[in-house]
CSV table of C-alpha atoms and ligand atoms in Angstrom, one decimal:
chain,number,residue,atom,x,y,z
A,2,MET,CA,58.9,-53.2,80.4
A,3,PRO,CA,56.7,-50.1,80.7
A,4,GLY,CA,57.5,-50.1,84.5
A,5,ALA,CA,61.2,-49.6,83.5
A,6,VAL,CA,60.3,-46.8,81.1
A,7,GLU,CA,60.0,-43.2,82.0
A,8,VAL,CA,58.1,-40.7,79.9
A,9,ARG,CA,58.7,-37.0,80.4
A,10,ARG,CA,58.3,-33.7,78.6
A,11,LEU,CA,61.5,-32.3,77.2
A,12,ALA,CA,62.4,-28.6,77.4
A,13,GLY,CA,65.3,-26.3,77.7
A,14,SER,CA,68.8,-27.8,77.8
A,15,GLU,CA,67.5,-31.3,78.1
A,16,LEU,CA,65.5,-31.0,74.8
A,17,HIS,CA,68.6,-29.7,73.0
A,18,GLU,CA,70.8,-32.5,74.5
A,19,GLN,CA,68.3,-35.1,73.2
A,20,LEU,CA,67.8,-33.7,69.6
A,21,ASP,CA,70.1,-36.3,68.1
A,22,ALA,CA,68.4,-39.1,69.9
A,23,LEU,CA,65.0,-37.8,68.9
A,24,ALA,CA,66.2,-37.6,65.3
A,25,ALA,CA,67.5,-41.1,65.4
A,26,VAL,CA,64.0,-42.4,66.4
A,27,LEU,CA,62.4,-40.4,63.6
A,28,ALA,CA,64.9,-41.6,61.0
A,29,ASP,CA,64.4,-45.2,62.2
A,30,GLY,CA,60.7,-44.8,61.8
A,31,VAL,CA,60.9,-43.5,58.3
A,32,ALA,CA,63.5,-46.2,57.4
A,33,GLY,CA,60.9,-48.7,58.7
A,34,GLY,CA,58.2,-47.4,56.4
A,35,ALA,CA,56.3,-45.1,58.7
A,36,SER,CA,54.2,-42.5,56.9
A,37,VAL,CA,55.0,-39.5,59.2
A,38,SER,CA,55.3,-36.7,56.6
A,39,TYR,CA,58.6,-37.7,55.0
A,40,LEU,CA,59.7,-39.5,51.8
A,41,GLU,CA,62.9,-41.5,51.2
A,42,PRO,CA,65.7,-40.6,51.1
A,43,PHE,CA,65.5,-39.2,54.6
A,44,SER,CA,68.7,-38.9,56.6
A,45,GLN,CA,69.6,-38.5,60.2
A,46,GLY,CA,70.5,-34.9,59.3
A,47,ASP,CA,67.0,-34.4,57.8
A,48,ALA,CA,65.5,-35.7,61.0
A,49,ARG,CA,67.7,-33.5,63.1
A,50,ALA,CA,66.7,-30.4,61.1
A,51,ALA,CA,63.0,-31.3,61.7
A,52,PHE,CA,63.5,-31.6,65.4
A,53,GLY,CA,65.5,-28.4,65.5
A,54,GLU,CA,62.4,-26.6,64.1
A,55,TRP,CA,60.0,-28.3,66.5
A,56,ALA,CA,62.4,-27.4,69.4
A,57,ALA,CA,62.1,-23.8,68.4
A,58,GLU,CA,58.3,-24.1,68.6
A,59,VAL,CA,58.6,-25.7,72.1
A,60,GLU,CA,60.6,-22.6,73.1
A,61,GLN,CA,57.8,-20.4,71.7
A,62,GLY,CA,55.2,-22.4,73.8
A,63,CYS,CA,53.3,-23.8,70.8
A,64,ARG,CA,54.5,-27.4,70.9
A,65,LEU,CA,55.2,-30.1,73.5
A,66,ILE,CA,57.7,-32.8,72.9
A,67,LEU,CA,57.6,-35.9,75.1
A,68,ALA,CA,60.2,-38.7,75.2
A,69,ALA,CA,60.2,-42.2,76.6
A,70,PHE,CA,63.5,-43.4,78.2
A,71,ALA,CA,64.4,-47.0,78.9
A,72,GLY,CA,67.2,-46.2,81.3
A,73,PRO,CA,69.3,-43.5,79.7
A,74,GLU,CA,68.2,-44.5,76.2
A,75,LEU,CA,65.6,-42.4,74.4
A,76,VAL,CA,63.3,-45.0,72.7
A,77,GLY,CA,60.2,-43.1,71.7
A,78,THR,CA,58.6,-39.7,71.3
A,79,VAL,CA,55.3,-38.0,70.7
A,80,GLN,CA,54.3,-34.3,70.2
A,81,VAL,CA,51.4,-32.1,71.2
A,82,ASN,CA,50.9,-29.3,68.8
A,83,LEU,CA,49.3,-26.4,70.7
A,84,ALA,CA,49.3,-24.0,67.7
A,85,VAL,CA,45.6,-23.7,67.0
A,86,PRO,CA,43.4,-20.9,65.6
A,87,PRO,CA,42.1,-18.4,68.1
A,88,ASN,CA,38.6,-19.9,68.0
A,89,GLN,CA,39.9,-23.4,69.0
A,90,PRO,CA,41.8,-22.7,72.3
A,91,HIS,CA,40.5,-25.9,73.9
A,92,ARG,CA,42.0,-28.1,71.1
A,93,ALA,CA,45.4,-29.6,70.3
A,94,ASP,CA,46.8,-32.0,67.7
A,95,ILE,CA,48.8,-35.1,68.6
A,96,ALA,CA,51.6,-35.8,66.1
A,97,LYS,CA,54.8,-37.8,65.5
A,98,LEU,CA,54.2,-40.7,67.8
A,99,LEU,CA,57.2,-42.9,67.2
A,100,VAL,CA,58.8,-45.8,69.0
A,101,HIS,CA,62.1,-47.1,67.8
A,102,ARG,CA,61.7,-50.4,66.1
A,103,SER,CA,63.9,-52.1,68.7
A,104,ALA,CA,61.6,-51.1,71.5
A,105,ARG,CA,58.1,-51.7,70.0
A,106,ARG,CA,55.3,-54.0,71.3
A,107,ARG,CA,56.2,-53.4,75.0
A,108,GLY,CA,53.6,-50.8,75.7
A,109,ILE,CA,55.8,-47.7,75.2
A,110,GLY,CA,53.5,-46.3,72.5
A,111,GLN,CA,50.5,-46.5,74.9
A,112,LEU,CA,52.6,-45.0,77.7
A,113,LEU,CA,53.5,-42.0,75.5
A,114,MET,CA,49.9,-41.4,74.5
A,115,GLU,CA,48.8,-41.6,78.1
A,116,HIS,CA,51.4,-39.0,79.0
A,117,ALA,CA,50.5,-36.8,76.0
A,118,GLU,CA,46.9,-36.7,77.2
A,119,ILE,CA,48.0,-35.7,80.7
A,120,GLU,CA,50.3,-32.9,79.4
A,121,ALA,CA,47.6,-31.7,77.0
A,122,ARG,CA,45.1,-31.5,79.9
A,123,ALA,CA,47.7,-29.6,82.0
A,124,GLU,CA,47.7,-27.1,79.1
A,125,GLY,CA,43.9,-26.7,79.5
A,126,LYS,CA,43.1,-28.8,76.4
A,127,THR,CA,39.9,-30.8,76.3
A,128,LEU,CA,39.8,-32.0,72.7
A,129,LEU,CA,42.5,-33.8,70.9
A,130,VAL,CA,42.7,-34.6,67.1
A,131,LEU,CA,45.1,-36.8,65.2
A,132,ASP,CA,45.4,-38.8,62.0
A,133,THR,CA,47.3,-41.9,61.1
A,134,VAL,CA,47.8,-44.5,58.4
A,135,THR,CA,44.7,-46.8,58.1
A,136,GLY,CA,45.3,-50.3,59.2
A,137,ASP,CA,48.6,-49.9,61.1
A,138,ALA,CA,49.6,-50.6,64.7
A,139,ALA,CA,49.0,-46.9,65.6
A,140,GLU,CA,45.3,-47.2,64.5
A,141,ARG,CA,44.8,-50.1,66.8
A,142,LEU,CA,46.5,-48.3,69.6
A,143,TYR,CA,44.3,-45.2,69.3
A,144,GLN,CA,41.2,-47.4,69.2
A,145,ARG,CA,42.3,-49.2,72.3
A,146,LEU,CA,42.9,-45.9,74.1
A,147,GLY,CA,39.3,-44.7,73.4
A,148,TRP,CA,39.8,-42.5,70.5
A,149,THR,CA,36.8,-42.0,68.2
A,150,THR,CA,37.2,-42.6,64.4
A,151,VAL,CA,35.9,-39.7,62.3
A,152,GLY,CA,36.5,-41.5,59.0
A,153,VAL,CA,39.0,-42.6,56.4
A,154,ILE,CA,40.4,-40.4,53.7
A,155,PRO,CA,41.6,-42.6,50.8
A,156,GLY,CA,45.0,-41.9,49.4
A,157,TYR,CA,45.6,-39.0,51.7
A,158,ALA,CA,49.4,-39.4,52.1
A,159,LEU,CA,52.3,-41.5,50.9
A,160,TYR,CA,54.5,-44.0,52.5
A,161,PRO,CA,58.2,-43.1,52.4
A,162,ASP,CA,58.7,-45.2,49.3
A,163,GLY,CA,56.0,-43.2,47.5
A,164,ARG,CA,53.1,-45.7,47.6
A,165,PRO,CA,49.8,-44.0,48.6
A,166,CYS,CA,48.2,-44.8,51.9
A,167,ASP,CA,44.8,-44.1,53.4
A,168,THR,CA,44.5,-42.0,56.5
A,169,THR,CA,42.1,-42.4,59.5
A,170,VAL,CA,41.2,-39.2,61.4
A,171,PHE,CA,40.5,-39.6,65.1
A,172,PHE,CA,39.4,-37.3,68.0
A,173,LYS,CA,39.2,-37.7,71.8
A,174,GLU,CA,37.6,-35.6,74.4
A,175,ILE,CA,39.8,-35.5,77.5
B,5,COA,C1,52.6,-47.0,66.5
B,5,COA,C2,53.7,-47.2,67.4
B,5,COA,C3,54.1,-45.9,68.0
B,5,COA,C4,53.3,-48.2,68.5
B,5,COA,O1,54.4,-48.2,69.4
B,5,COA,P1,54.5,-49.5,70.4
B,5,COA,O2,55.5,-49.1,71.5
B,5,COA,O3,54.9,-50.7,69.7
B,5,COA,O4,53.0,-49.6,71.0
B,5,COA,P2,52.5,-50.6,72.1
B,5,COA,O5,53.5,-51.5,72.6
B,5,COA,O6,51.7,-49.8,73.1
B,5,COA,O7,51.4,-51.4,71.3
B,5,COA,C5,51.7,-52.1,70.1
B,5,COA,C6,51.3,-53.5,70.1
B,5,COA,O8,52.1,-54.2,71.1
B,5,COA,C7,51.2,-55.0,72.0
B,5,COA,N1,51.9,-55.0,73.3
B,5,COA,C8,52.0,-54.0,74.2
B,5,COA,N2,52.7,-54.5,75.3
B,5,COA,C9,53.0,-55.8,75.0
B,5,COA,C10,53.7,-56.8,75.7
B,5,COA,N3,54.3,-56.5,76.9
B,5,COA,N4,53.9,-58.0,75.1
B,5,COA,C11,53.4,-58.3,73.9
B,5,COA,N5,52.7,-57.3,73.2
B,5,COA,C12,52.5,-56.1,73.7
B,5,COA,C13,50.0,-54.2,72.0
B,5,COA,O9,48.9,-54.9,72.4
B,5,COA,C14,49.9,-53.8,70.5
B,5,COA,O10,49.4,-54.9,69.8
B,5,COA,P3,48.6,-54.7,68.3
B,5,COA,O11,49.5,-53.8,67.4
B,5,COA,O12,48.5,-56.1,67.8
B,5,COA,O13,47.4,-54.0,68.6
B,5,COA,C15,54.9,-47.8,66.6
B,5,COA,O14,54.5,-49.0,66.0
B,5,COA,C16,55.6,-46.9,65.6
B,5,COA,O15,56.5,-46.1,66.0
B,5,COA,N6,55.1,-47.0,64.4
B,5,COA,C17,55.7,-46.1,63.3
B,5,COA,C18,55.3,-44.7,63.4
B,5,COA,C19,53.8,-44.5,63.4
B,5,COA,O16,53.1,-45.1,62.6
B,5,COA,N7,53.3,-43.6,64.2
B,5,COA,C20,52.0,-43.2,64.3
B,5,COA,C21,51.9,-41.9,63.5
B,5,COA,S1,50.3,-41.1,63.9
């Protein structure tokens, strides 16, 4: 399946054309219980508004949005946040890795992360940081891809339904 999937960085008119599709993946993730900043109720409109703000940051050069396409269909996304303090120019944050529930467990999450690293390196970044819910598929994915666990923060965030969840912080030198 990954052979049939293309990952690319979205910008300009293509990014704007794909905002609804990106929002659909985010809304699906939250509906599926992913702890990615949001609480229920979370609508497609809420997701579209979030991606509208991130798209503005892409235009300002402080964020990258990548998308995975299975044929014409956008099935996953990940972001590289380049907005770092002046004394951390070599660092970026990875955020909002999401694969639509209908497309999971085919290697698309891994493909997105591999491309995020390539794009971050192209921006001159040598250190990446991220955090994720402890014990989920994403944590296993990051471990598989060579990320180093910094530690676990108990009760750091909430699932969309309001239950608390622990968060694992990772870094990777690239
Ligand atoms: C985390 C997430 C992005 C992973 O996406 P994905 O496309 O399913 O990721 P992959 O397919 O690369 O890997 C997932 C699993 O499928 C397995 N897999 C990959 N290709 C496979 C294949 N061809 N056949 C069978 N299994 C496969 C992997 O080994 C992995 O197994 P594991 O979870 O038991 O370790 C996805 O689950 C998701 O969107 N979750 C909700 C949002 C979230 O938590 N994001 C992280 C926020 S930091």
